[in-house]
């Protein structure tokens, strides 16, 4: 198996995108390597036209639908590798969607980009992440050089990134700000049993207008997160604009792994599998440890966003 490669590619025109993407994809196909392209619909069209008949040999997906949440995205990459792990090398061209994201979402996606250097380290993936400098902000482009060890303009050669940051240091800076305190309208309860967490969250979520299915999903996520955190703990819940938020707080507990819950389950059960599930069904999962304990905060879409 080859060593994992994670590169950024900053481009400022359609031509510059193709000058990187076409050689990267064609070389992979020529080597008999699986190739996945997940980018914008416009870039998929450009690349498909440039590849001609070879386009049919490329796995592809519009990037907005290839993992809406960061943990879903990381899981999709891992599963693509697992399906093709009989190959020494697997190529992925992966362009995130940055337009229209909130500041919180942008930070979460930068955090994931850095985390991929750890999460995929034991794979043979060669991943290039394109950044369109015509549309992404300067801060996003600058951080691309901090979250990718090297930069490629032609899909073949690369230069080391002079500002690359150790993933644990970068993620630590992303997580440096403490979680905001629960608002005055929140409801909390000390709970000694894991099953009590599920009942409490389901009941309180329904009281805040969540449909039965959505309330049950949040309750399952809280139950699984509580299994990882352990009991006794204090559970709190409240509604914010467009969201229902649940806090689980356990005194004396600390979680040191900043990527816990990002690794998909395998054949052997792990303690973090439940937290992985929580990350799949919640819009946001934040984990913070301090001198007095640990908090896991889960956020799900509120009743105003439900369509069913």
PDB file of C-alpha atoms in Angstrom:
ATOM      1  CA  UNK A   1       0.000   0.000   0.000  1.00  0.00           C
ATOM      2  CA  UNK A   2       1.145   3.503  -0.839  1.00  0.00           C
ATOM      3  CA  UNK A   3       1.391   6.311   1.730  1.00  0.00           C
ATOM      4  CA  UNK A   4      -1.564   8.659   2.056  1.00  0.00           C
ATOM      5  CA  UNK A   5      -1.150  11.973   0.174  1.00  0.00           C
ATOM      6  CA  UNK A   6      -3.298  15.026   0.939  1.00  0.00           C
ATOM      7  CA  UNK A   7      -2.825  18.080  -1.268  1.00  0.00           C
ATOM      8  CA  UNK A   8      -4.548  21.408  -1.859  1.00  0.00           C
ATOM      9  CA  UNK A   9      -4.873  22.948  -5.301  1.00  0.00           C
ATOM     10  CA  UNK A  10      -5.757  26.630  -5.557  1.00  0.00           C
ATOM     11  CA  UNK A  11      -7.150  27.602  -8.948  1.00  0.00           C
ATOM     12  CA  UNK A  12      -8.491  30.844 -10.358  1.00  0.00           C
ATOM     13  CA  UNK A  13     -10.025  29.789 -13.683  1.00  0.00           C
ATOM     14  CA  UNK A  14     -11.716  26.854 -15.374  1.00  0.00           C
ATOM     15  CA  UNK A  15      -8.527  26.253 -17.325  1.00  0.00           C
ATOM     16  CA  UNK A  16      -6.423  26.064 -14.155  1.00  0.00           C
ATOM     17  CA  UNK A  17      -8.878  23.565 -12.688  1.00  0.00           C
ATOM     18  CA  UNK A  18      -8.597  21.345 -15.765  1.00  0.00           C
ATOM     19  CA  UNK A  19      -4.789  21.644 -15.858  1.00  0.00           C
ATOM     20  CA  UNK A  20      -4.757  19.998 -12.433  1.00  0.00           C
ATOM     21  CA  UNK A  21      -7.753  17.663 -12.612  1.00  0.00           C
ATOM     22  CA  UNK A  22      -7.311  16.059 -16.039  1.00  0.00           C
ATOM     23  CA  UNK A  23      -3.731  14.764 -15.502  1.00  0.00           C
ATOM     24  CA  UNK A  24      -4.608  13.605 -11.986  1.00  0.00           C
ATOM     25  CA  UNK A  25      -7.589  11.587 -13.200  1.00  0.00           C
ATOM     26  CA  UNK A  26      -6.012  10.294 -16.428  1.00  0.00           C
ATOM     27  CA  UNK A  27      -2.865   9.118 -14.639  1.00  0.00           C
ATOM     28  CA  UNK A  28      -4.991   7.241 -12.132  1.00  0.00           C
ATOM     29  CA  UNK A  29      -7.010   5.528 -14.851  1.00  0.00           C
ATOM     30  CA  UNK A  30      -3.831   4.655 -16.765  1.00  0.00           C
ATOM     31  CA  UNK A  31      -2.446   3.022 -13.609  1.00  0.00           C
ATOM     32  CA  UNK A  32      -5.621   1.008 -13.056  1.00  0.00           C
ATOM     33  CA  UNK A  33      -6.429   2.945  -9.892  1.00  0.00           C
ATOM     34  CA  UNK A  34      -9.975   3.690  -8.694  1.00  0.00           C
ATOM     35  CA  UNK A  35     -10.736   7.393  -9.137  1.00  0.00           C
ATOM     36  CA  UNK A  36     -13.457   9.359  -7.360  1.00  0.00           C
ATOM     37  CA  UNK A  37     -14.293  12.961  -8.254  1.00  0.00           C
ATOM     38  CA  UNK A  38     -16.591  14.968  -6.017  1.00  0.00           C
ATOM     39  CA  UNK A  39     -16.791  18.607  -6.998  1.00  0.00           C
ATOM     40  CA  UNK A  40     -19.304  21.206  -8.153  1.00  0.00           C
ATOM     41  CA  UNK A  41     -21.770  20.422 -10.931  1.00  0.00           C
ATOM     42  CA  UNK A  42     -20.013  22.970 -13.149  1.00  0.00           C
ATOM     43  CA  UNK A  43     -16.622  21.368 -12.631  1.00  0.00           C
ATOM     44  CA  UNK A  44     -18.058  17.887 -13.170  1.00  0.00           C
ATOM     45  CA  UNK A  45     -19.349  19.043 -16.538  1.00  0.00           C
ATOM     46  CA  UNK A  46     -16.010  20.626 -17.467  1.00  0.00           C
ATOM     47  CA  UNK A  47     -14.065  17.549 -16.458  1.00  0.00           C
ATOM     48  CA  UNK A  48     -16.468  15.144 -18.147  1.00  0.00           C
ATOM     49  CA  UNK A  49     -16.127  16.981 -21.458  1.00  0.00           C
ATOM     50  CA  UNK A  50     -12.332  17.048 -21.173  1.00  0.00           C
ATOM     51  CA  UNK A  51     -12.102  13.327 -20.384  1.00  0.00           C
ATOM     52  CA  UNK A  52     -14.400  12.224 -23.174  1.00  0.00           C
ATOM     53  CA  UNK A  53     -15.022   8.477 -23.159  1.00  0.00           C
ATOM     54  CA  UNK A  54     -12.778   8.054 -20.115  1.00  0.00           C
ATOM     55  CA  UNK A  55     -15.348   9.898 -18.004  1.00  0.00           C
ATOM     56  CA  UNK A  56     -17.421   6.716 -17.782  1.00  0.00           C
ATOM     57  CA  UNK A  57     -14.578   5.051 -15.871  1.00  0.00           C
ATOM     58  CA  UNK A  58     -14.604   7.666 -13.106  1.00  0.00           C
ATOM     59  CA  UNK A  59     -16.716   7.464  -9.942  1.00  0.00           C
ATOM     60  CA  UNK A  60     -18.255  10.871  -9.394  1.00  0.00           C
ATOM     61  CA  UNK A  61     -20.715  12.787  -7.229  1.00  0.00           C
ATOM     62  CA  UNK A  62     -21.788  16.390  -6.872  1.00  0.00           C
ATOM     63  CA  UNK A  63     -19.948  17.549  -3.786  1.00  0.00           C
ATOM     64  CA  UNK A  64     -22.955  19.124  -2.046  1.00  0.00           C
ATOM     65  CA  UNK A  65     -24.505  15.654  -1.757  1.00  0.00           C
ATOM     66  CA  UNK A  66     -21.374  13.695  -0.894  1.00  0.00           C
ATOM     67  CA  UNK A  67     -21.582  14.004   2.871  1.00  0.00           C
ATOM     68  CA  UNK A  68     -23.577  17.040   4.023  1.00  0.00           C
ATOM     69  CA  UNK A  69     -22.046  16.868   7.485  1.00  0.00           C
ATOM     70  CA  UNK A  70     -18.315  16.681   8.128  1.00  0.00           C
ATOM     71  CA  UNK A  71     -18.450  13.266   9.795  1.00  0.00           C
ATOM     72  CA  UNK A  72     -20.533  11.944   6.893  1.00  0.00           C
ATOM     73  CA  UNK A  73     -17.932  13.251   4.465  1.00  0.00           C
ATOM     74  CA  UNK A  74     -15.017  11.657   6.324  1.00  0.00           C
ATOM     75  CA  UNK A  75     -16.950   8.401   6.532  1.00  0.00           C
ATOM     76  CA  UNK A  76     -17.671   8.425   2.792  1.00  0.00           C
ATOM     77  CA  UNK A  77     -13.950   8.728   2.049  1.00  0.00           C
ATOM     78  CA  UNK A  78     -13.077   5.894   4.425  1.00  0.00           C
ATOM     79  CA  UNK A  79     -15.733   3.636   2.931  1.00  0.00           C
ATOM     80  CA  UNK A  80     -14.538   4.371  -0.607  1.00  0.00           C
ATOM     81  CA  UNK A  81     -11.076   3.251   0.437  1.00  0.00           C
ATOM     82  CA  UNK A  82     -12.414   0.127   2.117  1.00  0.00           C
ATOM     83  CA  UNK A  83     -14.349  -0.847  -1.016  1.00  0.00           C
ATOM     84  CA  UNK A  84     -11.188  -0.443  -3.088  1.00  0.00           C
ATOM     85  CA  UNK A  85      -8.505  -1.417  -0.578  1.00  0.00           C
ATOM     86  CA  UNK A  86      -7.298  -4.224  -2.834  1.00  0.00           C
ATOM     87  CA  UNK A  87      -5.511  -1.458  -4.752  1.00  0.00           C
ATOM     88  CA  UNK A  88      -2.255   0.064  -3.561  1.00  0.00           C
ATOM     89  CA  UNK A  89      -3.453   3.536  -4.557  1.00  0.00           C
ATOM     90  CA  UNK A  90      -6.912   5.148  -4.700  1.00  0.00           C
ATOM     91  CA  UNK A  91      -7.328   8.684  -6.062  1.00  0.00           C
ATOM     92  CA  UNK A  92      -9.905  11.189  -4.829  1.00  0.00           C
ATOM     93  CA  UNK A  93     -10.487  14.705  -6.143  1.00  0.00           C
ATOM     94  CA  UNK A  94     -12.563  16.308  -3.400  1.00  0.00           C
ATOM     95  CA  UNK A  95     -13.716  19.919  -3.534  1.00  0.00           C
ATOM     96  CA  UNK A  96     -15.679  21.099  -0.486  1.00  0.00           C
ATOM     97  CA  UNK A  97     -18.607  23.494  -0.784  1.00  0.00           C
ATOM     98  CA  UNK A  98     -17.810  26.782   0.973  1.00  0.00           C
ATOM     99  CA  UNK A  99     -20.362  29.191  -0.464  1.00  0.00           C
ATOM    100  CA  UNK A 100     -23.324  29.961   1.763  1.00  0.00           C
ATOM    101  CA  UNK A 101     -21.945  28.270   4.859  1.00  0.00           C
ATOM    102  CA  UNK A 102     -22.151  29.919   8.264  1.00  0.00           C
ATOM    103  CA  UNK A 103     -18.954  30.851  10.096  1.00  0.00           C
ATOM    104  CA  UNK A 104     -19.538  27.842  12.349  1.00  0.00           C
ATOM    105  CA  UNK A 105     -19.874  25.490   9.384  1.00  0.00           C
ATOM    106  CA  UNK A 106     -16.765  26.917   7.706  1.00  0.00           C
ATOM    107  CA  UNK A 107     -14.777  26.292  10.881  1.00  0.00           C
ATOM    108  CA  UNK A 108     -16.123  22.729  11.102  1.00  0.00           C
ATOM    109  CA  UNK A 109     -15.099  21.984   7.499  1.00  0.00           C
ATOM    110  CA  UNK A 110     -11.629  23.455   7.981  1.00  0.00           C
ATOM    111  CA  UNK A 111     -11.351  21.274  11.086  1.00  0.00           C
ATOM    112  CA  UNK A 112     -12.324  18.199   9.066  1.00  0.00           C
ATOM    113  CA  UNK A 113      -9.829  19.014   6.284  1.00  0.00           C
ATOM    114  CA  UNK A 114      -7.083  19.035   8.893  1.00  0.00           C
ATOM    115  CA  UNK A 115      -8.453  15.903  10.552  1.00  0.00           C
ATOM    116  CA  UNK A 116      -8.321  13.919   7.307  1.00  0.00           C
ATOM    117  CA  UNK A 117      -4.535  13.858   7.650  1.00  0.00           C
ATOM    118  CA  UNK A 118      -5.064  11.682  10.735  1.00  0.00           C
ATOM    119  CA  UNK A 119      -8.262   9.850   9.828  1.00  0.00           C
ATOM    120  CA  UNK A 120      -6.934   8.626   6.453  1.00  0.00           C
ATOM    121  CA  UNK A 121      -3.303   8.195   7.452  1.00  0.00           C
ATOM    122  CA  UNK A 122      -3.501   4.393   7.286  1.00  0.00           C
ATOM    123  CA  UNK A 123      -4.901   4.357   3.740  1.00  0.00           C
ATOM    124  CA  UNK A 124      -3.370   4.526   0.277  1.00  0.00           C
ATOM    125  CA  UNK A 125      -5.545   7.476  -0.744  1.00  0.00           C
ATOM    126  CA  UNK A 126      -4.087  10.283  -2.844  1.00  0.00           C
ATOM    127  CA  UNK A 127      -6.457  13.184  -2.364  1.00  0.00           C
ATOM    128  CA  UNK A 128      -6.355  16.589  -4.023  1.00  0.00           C
ATOM    129  CA  UNK A 129      -8.746  19.229  -2.668  1.00  0.00           C
ATOM    130  CA  UNK A 130      -9.391  22.053  -5.161  1.00  0.00           C
ATOM    131  CA  UNK A 131     -10.114  25.575  -3.888  1.00  0.00           C
ATOM    132  CA  UNK A 132     -11.638  28.086  -6.299  1.00  0.00           C
ATOM    133  CA  UNK A 133     -10.009  31.407  -5.391  1.00  0.00           C
ATOM    134  CA  UNK A 134     -12.672  33.253  -7.420  1.00  0.00           C
ATOM    135  CA  UNK A 135     -15.281  32.368  -4.821  1.00  0.00           C
ATOM    136  CA  UNK A 136     -13.706  31.226  -1.546  1.00  0.00           C
ATOM    137  CA  UNK A 137     -12.614  33.874   0.909  1.00  0.00           C
ATOM    138  CA  UNK A 138      -8.976  34.685   1.560  1.00  0.00           C
ATOM    139  CA  UNK A 139      -9.183  33.095   5.008  1.00  0.00           C
ATOM    140  CA  UNK A 140     -10.380  29.794   3.554  1.00  0.00           C
ATOM    141  CA  UNK A 141      -7.616  29.739   0.945  1.00  0.00           C
ATOM    142  CA  UNK A 142      -4.981  30.582   3.560  1.00  0.00           C
ATOM    143  CA  UNK A 143      -6.184  27.817   5.853  1.00  0.00           C
ATOM    144  CA  UNK A 144      -6.118  25.362   2.953  1.00  0.00           C
ATOM    145  CA  UNK A 145      -2.340  25.712   3.112  1.00  0.00           C
ATOM    146  CA  UNK A 146      -2.468  24.975   6.846  1.00  0.00           C
ATOM    147  CA  UNK A 147      -4.622  21.870   6.508  1.00  0.00           C
ATOM    148  CA  UNK A 148      -2.810  20.247   3.569  1.00  0.00           C
ATOM    149  CA  UNK A 149       0.843  19.144   3.774  1.00  0.00           C
ATOM    150  CA  UNK A 150       1.486  20.002   0.123  1.00  0.00           C
ATOM    151  CA  UNK A 151       0.098  21.910  -2.849  1.00  0.00           C
ATOM    152  CA  UNK A 152      -0.289  20.754  -6.462  1.00  0.00           C
ATOM    153  CA  UNK A 153      -1.069  22.880  -9.496  1.00  0.00           C
ATOM    154  CA  UNK A 154      -0.731  20.177 -12.159  1.00  0.00           C
ATOM    155  CA  UNK A 155      -2.091  17.031 -10.481  1.00  0.00           C
ATOM    156  CA  UNK A 156       1.298  15.360 -10.708  1.00  0.00           C
ATOM    157  CA  UNK A 157       3.962  17.298  -8.871  1.00  0.00           C
ATOM    158  CA  UNK A 158       3.700  19.068  -5.530  1.00  0.00           C
ATOM    159  CA  UNK A 159       5.399  21.600  -3.311  1.00  0.00           C
ATOM    160  CA  UNK A 160       5.389  21.366   0.493  1.00  0.00           C
ATOM    161  CA  UNK A 161       3.097  23.874   2.169  1.00  0.00           C
ATOM    162  CA  UNK A 162       5.246  26.253   4.206  1.00  0.00           C
ATOM    163  CA  UNK A 163       2.352  27.013   6.573  1.00  0.00           C
ATOM    164  CA  UNK A 164       1.103  23.455   7.125  1.00  0.00           C
ATOM    165  CA  UNK A 165       0.025  22.976  10.739  1.00  0.00           C
ATOM    166  CA  UNK A 166       0.064  19.815  12.800  1.00  0.00           C
ATOM    167  CA  UNK A 167      -3.566  18.574  12.768  1.00  0.00           C
ATOM    168  CA  UNK A 168      -3.848  18.337  16.540  1.00  0.00           C
ATOM    169  CA  UNK A 169      -2.562  21.900  16.893  1.00  0.00           C
ATOM    170  CA  UNK A 170      -4.887  23.206  14.173  1.00  0.00           C
ATOM    171  CA  UNK A 171      -7.928  21.404  15.577  1.00  0.00           C
ATOM    172  CA  UNK A 172      -6.992  22.592  19.050  1.00  0.00           C
ATOM    173  CA  UNK A 173      -7.189  26.179  17.826  1.00  0.00           C
ATOM    174  CA  UNK A 174     -10.563  25.446  16.206  1.00  0.00           C
ATOM    175  CA  UNK A 175     -11.839  24.123  19.540  1.00  0.00           C
ATOM    176  CA  UNK A 176     -10.221  26.775  21.728  1.00  0.00           C
ATOM    177  CA  UNK A 177     -13.378  28.790  22.346  1.00  0.00           C
ATOM    178  CA  UNK A 178     -15.515  27.400  25.193  1.00  0.00           C
ATOM    179  CA  UNK A 179     -19.090  26.416  24.479  1.00  0.00           C
ATOM    180  CA  UNK A 180     -21.641  29.111  25.191  1.00  0.00           C
ATOM    181  CA  UNK A 181     -23.555  28.645  28.418  1.00  0.00           C
ATOM    182  CA  UNK A 182     -27.082  27.208  28.078  1.00  0.00           C
ATOM    183  CA  UNK A 183     -29.709  29.955  27.867  1.00  0.00           C
ATOM    184  CA  UNK A 184     -32.062  30.851  30.697  1.00  0.00           C
ATOM    185  CA  UNK A 185     -34.913  28.849  29.142  1.00  0.00           C
ATOM    186  CA  UNK A 186     -33.060  25.541  29.134  1.00  0.00           C
ATOM    187  CA  UNK A 187     -34.247  22.536  31.127  1.00  0.00           C
ATOM    188  CA  UNK A 188     -31.756  20.204  32.792  1.00  0.00           C
ATOM    189  CA  UNK A 189     -31.840  17.071  34.920  1.00  0.00           C
ATOM    190  CA  UNK A 190     -29.264  14.927  36.730  1.00  0.00           C
ATOM    191  CA  UNK A 191     -29.434  11.384  35.365  1.00  0.00           C
ATOM    192  CA  UNK A 192     -27.914   8.189  36.731  1.00  0.00           C
ATOM    193  CA  UNK A 193     -28.934   5.694  34.048  1.00  0.00           C
ATOM    194  CA  UNK A 194     -28.260   5.693  30.303  1.00  0.00           C
ATOM    195  CA  UNK A 195     -31.871   4.854  29.449  1.00  0.00           C
ATOM    196  CA  UNK A 196     -33.013   7.883  31.443  1.00  0.00           C
ATOM    197  CA  UNK A 197     -31.075  10.070  28.998  1.00  0.00           C
ATOM    198  CA  UNK A 198     -33.032   8.706  26.058  1.00  0.00           C
ATOM    199  CA  UNK A 199     -36.414   9.232  27.733  1.00  0.00           C
ATOM    200  CA  UNK A 200     -35.568  12.729  28.962  1.00  0.00           C
ATOM    201  CA  UNK A 201     -34.308  13.951  25.581  1.00  0.00           C
ATOM    202  CA  UNK A 202     -37.192  12.403  23.633  1.00  0.00           C
ATOM    203  CA  UNK A 203     -39.820  13.968  25.899  1.00  0.00           C
ATOM    204  CA  UNK A 204     -38.194  17.403  25.977  1.00  0.00           C
ATOM    205  CA  UNK A 205     -37.556  17.405  22.219  1.00  0.00           C
ATOM    206  CA  UNK A 206     -41.230  16.664  21.550  1.00  0.00           C
ATOM    207  CA  UNK A 207     -42.200  19.475  23.908  1.00  0.00           C
ATOM    208  CA  UNK A 208     -40.145  21.798  21.743  1.00  0.00           C
ATOM    209  CA  UNK A 209     -42.054  20.869  18.622  1.00  0.00           C
ATOM    210  CA  UNK A 210     -39.924  18.149  17.058  1.00  0.00           C
ATOM    211  CA  UNK A 211     -41.855  15.515  15.153  1.00  0.00           C
ATOM    212  CA  UNK A 212     -41.785  12.014  16.624  1.00  0.00           C
ATOM    213  CA  UNK A 213     -39.120  10.711  14.236  1.00  0.00           C
ATOM    214  CA  UNK A 214     -36.845  13.731  14.719  1.00  0.00           C
ATOM    215  CA  UNK A 215     -37.255  13.639  18.505  1.00  0.00           C
ATOM    216  CA  UNK A 216     -36.437   9.925  18.502  1.00  0.00           C
ATOM    217  CA  UNK A 217     -33.300  10.447  16.396  1.00  0.00           C
ATOM    218  CA  UNK A 218     -32.025  13.144  18.742  1.00  0.00           C
ATOM    219  CA  UNK A 219     -32.799  10.893  21.710  1.00  0.00           C
ATOM    220  CA  UNK A 220     -30.889   8.003  20.128  1.00  0.00           C
ATOM    221  CA  UNK A 221     -27.935  10.313  19.439  1.00  0.00           C
ATOM    222  CA  UNK A 222     -27.980  11.516  23.058  1.00  0.00           C
ATOM    223  CA  UNK A 223     -28.242   7.929  24.316  1.00  0.00           C
ATOM    224  CA  UNK A 224     -25.228   6.847  22.270  1.00  0.00           C
ATOM    225  CA  UNK A 225     -23.199   9.904  23.263  1.00  0.00           C
ATOM    226  CA  UNK A 226     -24.064   9.243  26.913  1.00  0.00           C
ATOM    227  CA  UNK A 227     -22.849   5.647  26.586  1.00  0.00           C
ATOM    228  CA  UNK A 228     -19.476   7.006  25.541  1.00  0.00           C
ATOM    229  CA  UNK A 229     -19.452   9.746  28.184  1.00  0.00           C
ATOM    230  CA  UNK A 230     -20.686   7.557  31.026  1.00  0.00           C
ATOM    231  CA  UNK A 231     -22.954   8.282  33.962  1.00  0.00           C
ATOM    232  CA  UNK A 232     -23.896   9.950  36.226  1.00  0.00           C
ATOM    233  CA  UNK A 233     -24.323  13.053  34.095  1.00  0.00           C
ATOM    234  CA  UNK A 234     -26.481  16.114  33.695  1.00  0.00           C
ATOM    235  CA  UNK A 235     -28.572  16.476  30.548  1.00  0.00           C
ATOM    236  CA  UNK A 236     -29.873  19.823  29.365  1.00  0.00           C
ATOM    237  CA  UNK A 237     -32.011  20.803  26.386  1.00  0.00           C
ATOM    238  CA  UNK A 238     -33.243  24.011  24.816  1.00  0.00           C
ATOM    239  CA  UNK A 239     -34.465  25.504  21.578  1.00  0.00           C
ATOM    240  CA  UNK A 240     -32.540  28.103  19.615  1.00  0.00           C
ATOM    241  CA  UNK A 241     -33.404  29.669  16.271  1.00  0.00           C
ATOM    242  CA  UNK A 242     -33.913  26.771  13.871  1.00  0.00           C
ATOM    243  CA  UNK A 243     -32.421  24.174  16.198  1.00  0.00           C
ATOM    244  CA  UNK A 244     -32.892  22.034  19.289  1.00  0.00           C
ATOM    245  CA  UNK A 245     -29.731  21.678  21.374  1.00  0.00           C
ATOM    246  CA  UNK A 246     -28.887  19.020  23.945  1.00  0.00           C
ATOM    247  CA  UNK A 247     -26.002  19.131  26.416  1.00  0.00           C
ATOM    248  CA  UNK A 248     -24.555  16.135  28.232  1.00  0.00           C
ATOM    249  CA  UNK A 249     -22.165  17.065  31.042  1.00  0.00           C
ATOM    250  CA  UNK A 250     -20.168  14.642  33.160  1.00  0.00           C
ATOM    251  CA  UNK A 251     -17.961  15.980  35.960  1.00  0.00           C
ATOM    252  CA  UNK A 252     -14.485  14.535  36.242  1.00  0.00           C
ATOM    253  CA  UNK A 253     -14.471  13.159  32.687  1.00  0.00           C
ATOM    254  CA  UNK A 254     -12.069  14.213  29.942  1.00  0.00           C
ATOM    255  CA  UNK A 255     -12.008  13.309  26.229  1.00  0.00           C
ATOM    256  CA  UNK A 256      -8.611  13.939  24.670  1.00  0.00           C
ATOM    257  CA  UNK A 257      -9.164  12.657  21.112  1.00  0.00           C
ATOM    258  CA  UNK A 258     -10.404  15.608  19.003  1.00  0.00           C
ATOM    259  CA  UNK A 259     -11.566  13.247  16.236  1.00  0.00           C
ATOM    260  CA  UNK A 260     -13.544  10.825  18.364  1.00  0.00           C
ATOM    261  CA  UNK A 261     -16.649   9.695  16.507  1.00  0.00           C
ATOM    262  CA  UNK A 262     -15.290  10.476  13.033  1.00  0.00           C
ATOM    263  CA  UNK A 263     -14.035   6.943  12.350  1.00  0.00           C
ATOM    264  CA  UNK A 264     -16.781   4.673  10.970  1.00  0.00           C
ATOM    265  CA  UNK A 265     -17.495   1.372  12.700  1.00  0.00           C
ATOM    266  CA  UNK A 266     -15.769  -1.795  11.610  1.00  0.00           C
ATOM    267  CA  UNK A 267     -16.319  -5.471  12.394  1.00  0.00           C
ATOM    268  CA  UNK A 268     -15.094  -5.065  15.994  1.00  0.00           C
ATOM    269  CA  UNK A 269     -17.197  -2.939  18.355  1.00  0.00           C
ATOM    270  CA  UNK A 270     -15.507   0.174  19.769  1.00  0.00           C
ATOM    271  CA  UNK A 271     -16.543   2.562  22.525  1.00  0.00           C
ATOM    272  CA  UNK A 272     -16.712   5.474  20.067  1.00  0.00           C
ATOM    273  CA  UNK A 273     -19.145   3.800  17.660  1.00  0.00           C
ATOM    274  CA  UNK A 274     -22.116   5.411  19.372  1.00  0.00           C
ATOM    275  CA  UNK A 275     -20.601   8.860  19.078  1.00  0.00           C
ATOM    276  CA  UNK A 276     -20.011   8.179  15.371  1.00  0.00           C
ATOM    277  CA  UNK A 277     -23.744   7.487  15.066  1.00  0.00           C
ATOM    278  CA  UNK A 278     -24.530  10.748  16.869  1.00  0.00           C
ATOM    279  CA  UNK A 279     -22.347  12.648  14.393  1.00  0.00           C
ATOM    280  CA  UNK A 280     -24.241  11.073  11.487  1.00  0.00           C
ATOM    281  CA  UNK A 281     -27.699  12.216  12.623  1.00  0.00           C
ATOM    282  CA  UNK A 282     -26.948  15.576  14.294  1.00  0.00           C
ATOM    283  CA  UNK A 283     -26.133  18.780  12.443  1.00  0.00           C
ATOM    284  CA  UNK A 284     -23.394  19.588  14.958  1.00  0.00           C
ATOM    285  CA  UNK A 285     -21.612  17.632  17.691  1.00  0.00           C
ATOM    286  CA  UNK A 286     -19.176  19.566  19.874  1.00  0.00           C
ATOM    287  CA  UNK A 287     -16.950  17.986  22.517  1.00  0.00           C
ATOM    288  CA  UNK A 288     -15.215  20.105  25.139  1.00  0.00           C
ATOM    289  CA  UNK A 289     -13.203  19.072  28.195  1.00  0.00           C
ATOM    290  CA  UNK A 290     -12.047  21.398  30.944  1.00  0.00           C
ATOM    291  CA  UNK A 291     -10.670  21.164  34.465  1.00  0.00           C
ATOM    292  CA  UNK A 292     -14.023  20.102  35.942  1.00  0.00           C
ATOM    293  CA  UNK A 293     -15.398  17.705  33.346  1.00  0.00           C
ATOM    294  CA  UNK A 294     -16.551  17.102  29.790  1.00  0.00           C
ATOM    295  CA  UNK A 295     -19.522  18.317  27.744  1.00  0.00           C
ATOM    296  CA  UNK A 296     -20.916  16.789  24.574  1.00  0.00           C
ATOM    297  CA  UNK A 297     -23.286  19.171  22.799  1.00  0.00           C
ATOM    298  CA  UNK A 298     -25.671  17.847  20.148  1.00  0.00           C
ATOM    299  CA  UNK A 299     -27.621  20.076  17.763  1.00  0.00           C
ATOM    300  CA  UNK A 300     -30.495  18.963  15.546  1.00  0.00           C
ATOM    301  CA  UNK A 301     -32.711  20.888  13.155  1.00  0.00           C
ATOM    302  CA  UNK A 302     -35.582  22.586  14.929  1.00  0.00           C
ATOM    303  CA  UNK A 303     -39.279  22.220  14.087  1.00  0.00           C
ATOM    304  CA  UNK A 304     -39.311  25.227  11.746  1.00  0.00           C
ATOM    305  CA  UNK A 305     -36.937  23.401   9.377  1.00  0.00           C
ATOM    306  CA  UNK A 306     -38.861  20.143   9.136  1.00  0.00           C
ATOM    307  CA  UNK A 307     -40.522  19.399   5.823  1.00  0.00           C
ATOM    308  CA  UNK A 308     -42.314  16.158   6.608  1.00  0.00           C
TER     309      UNK A 308
END
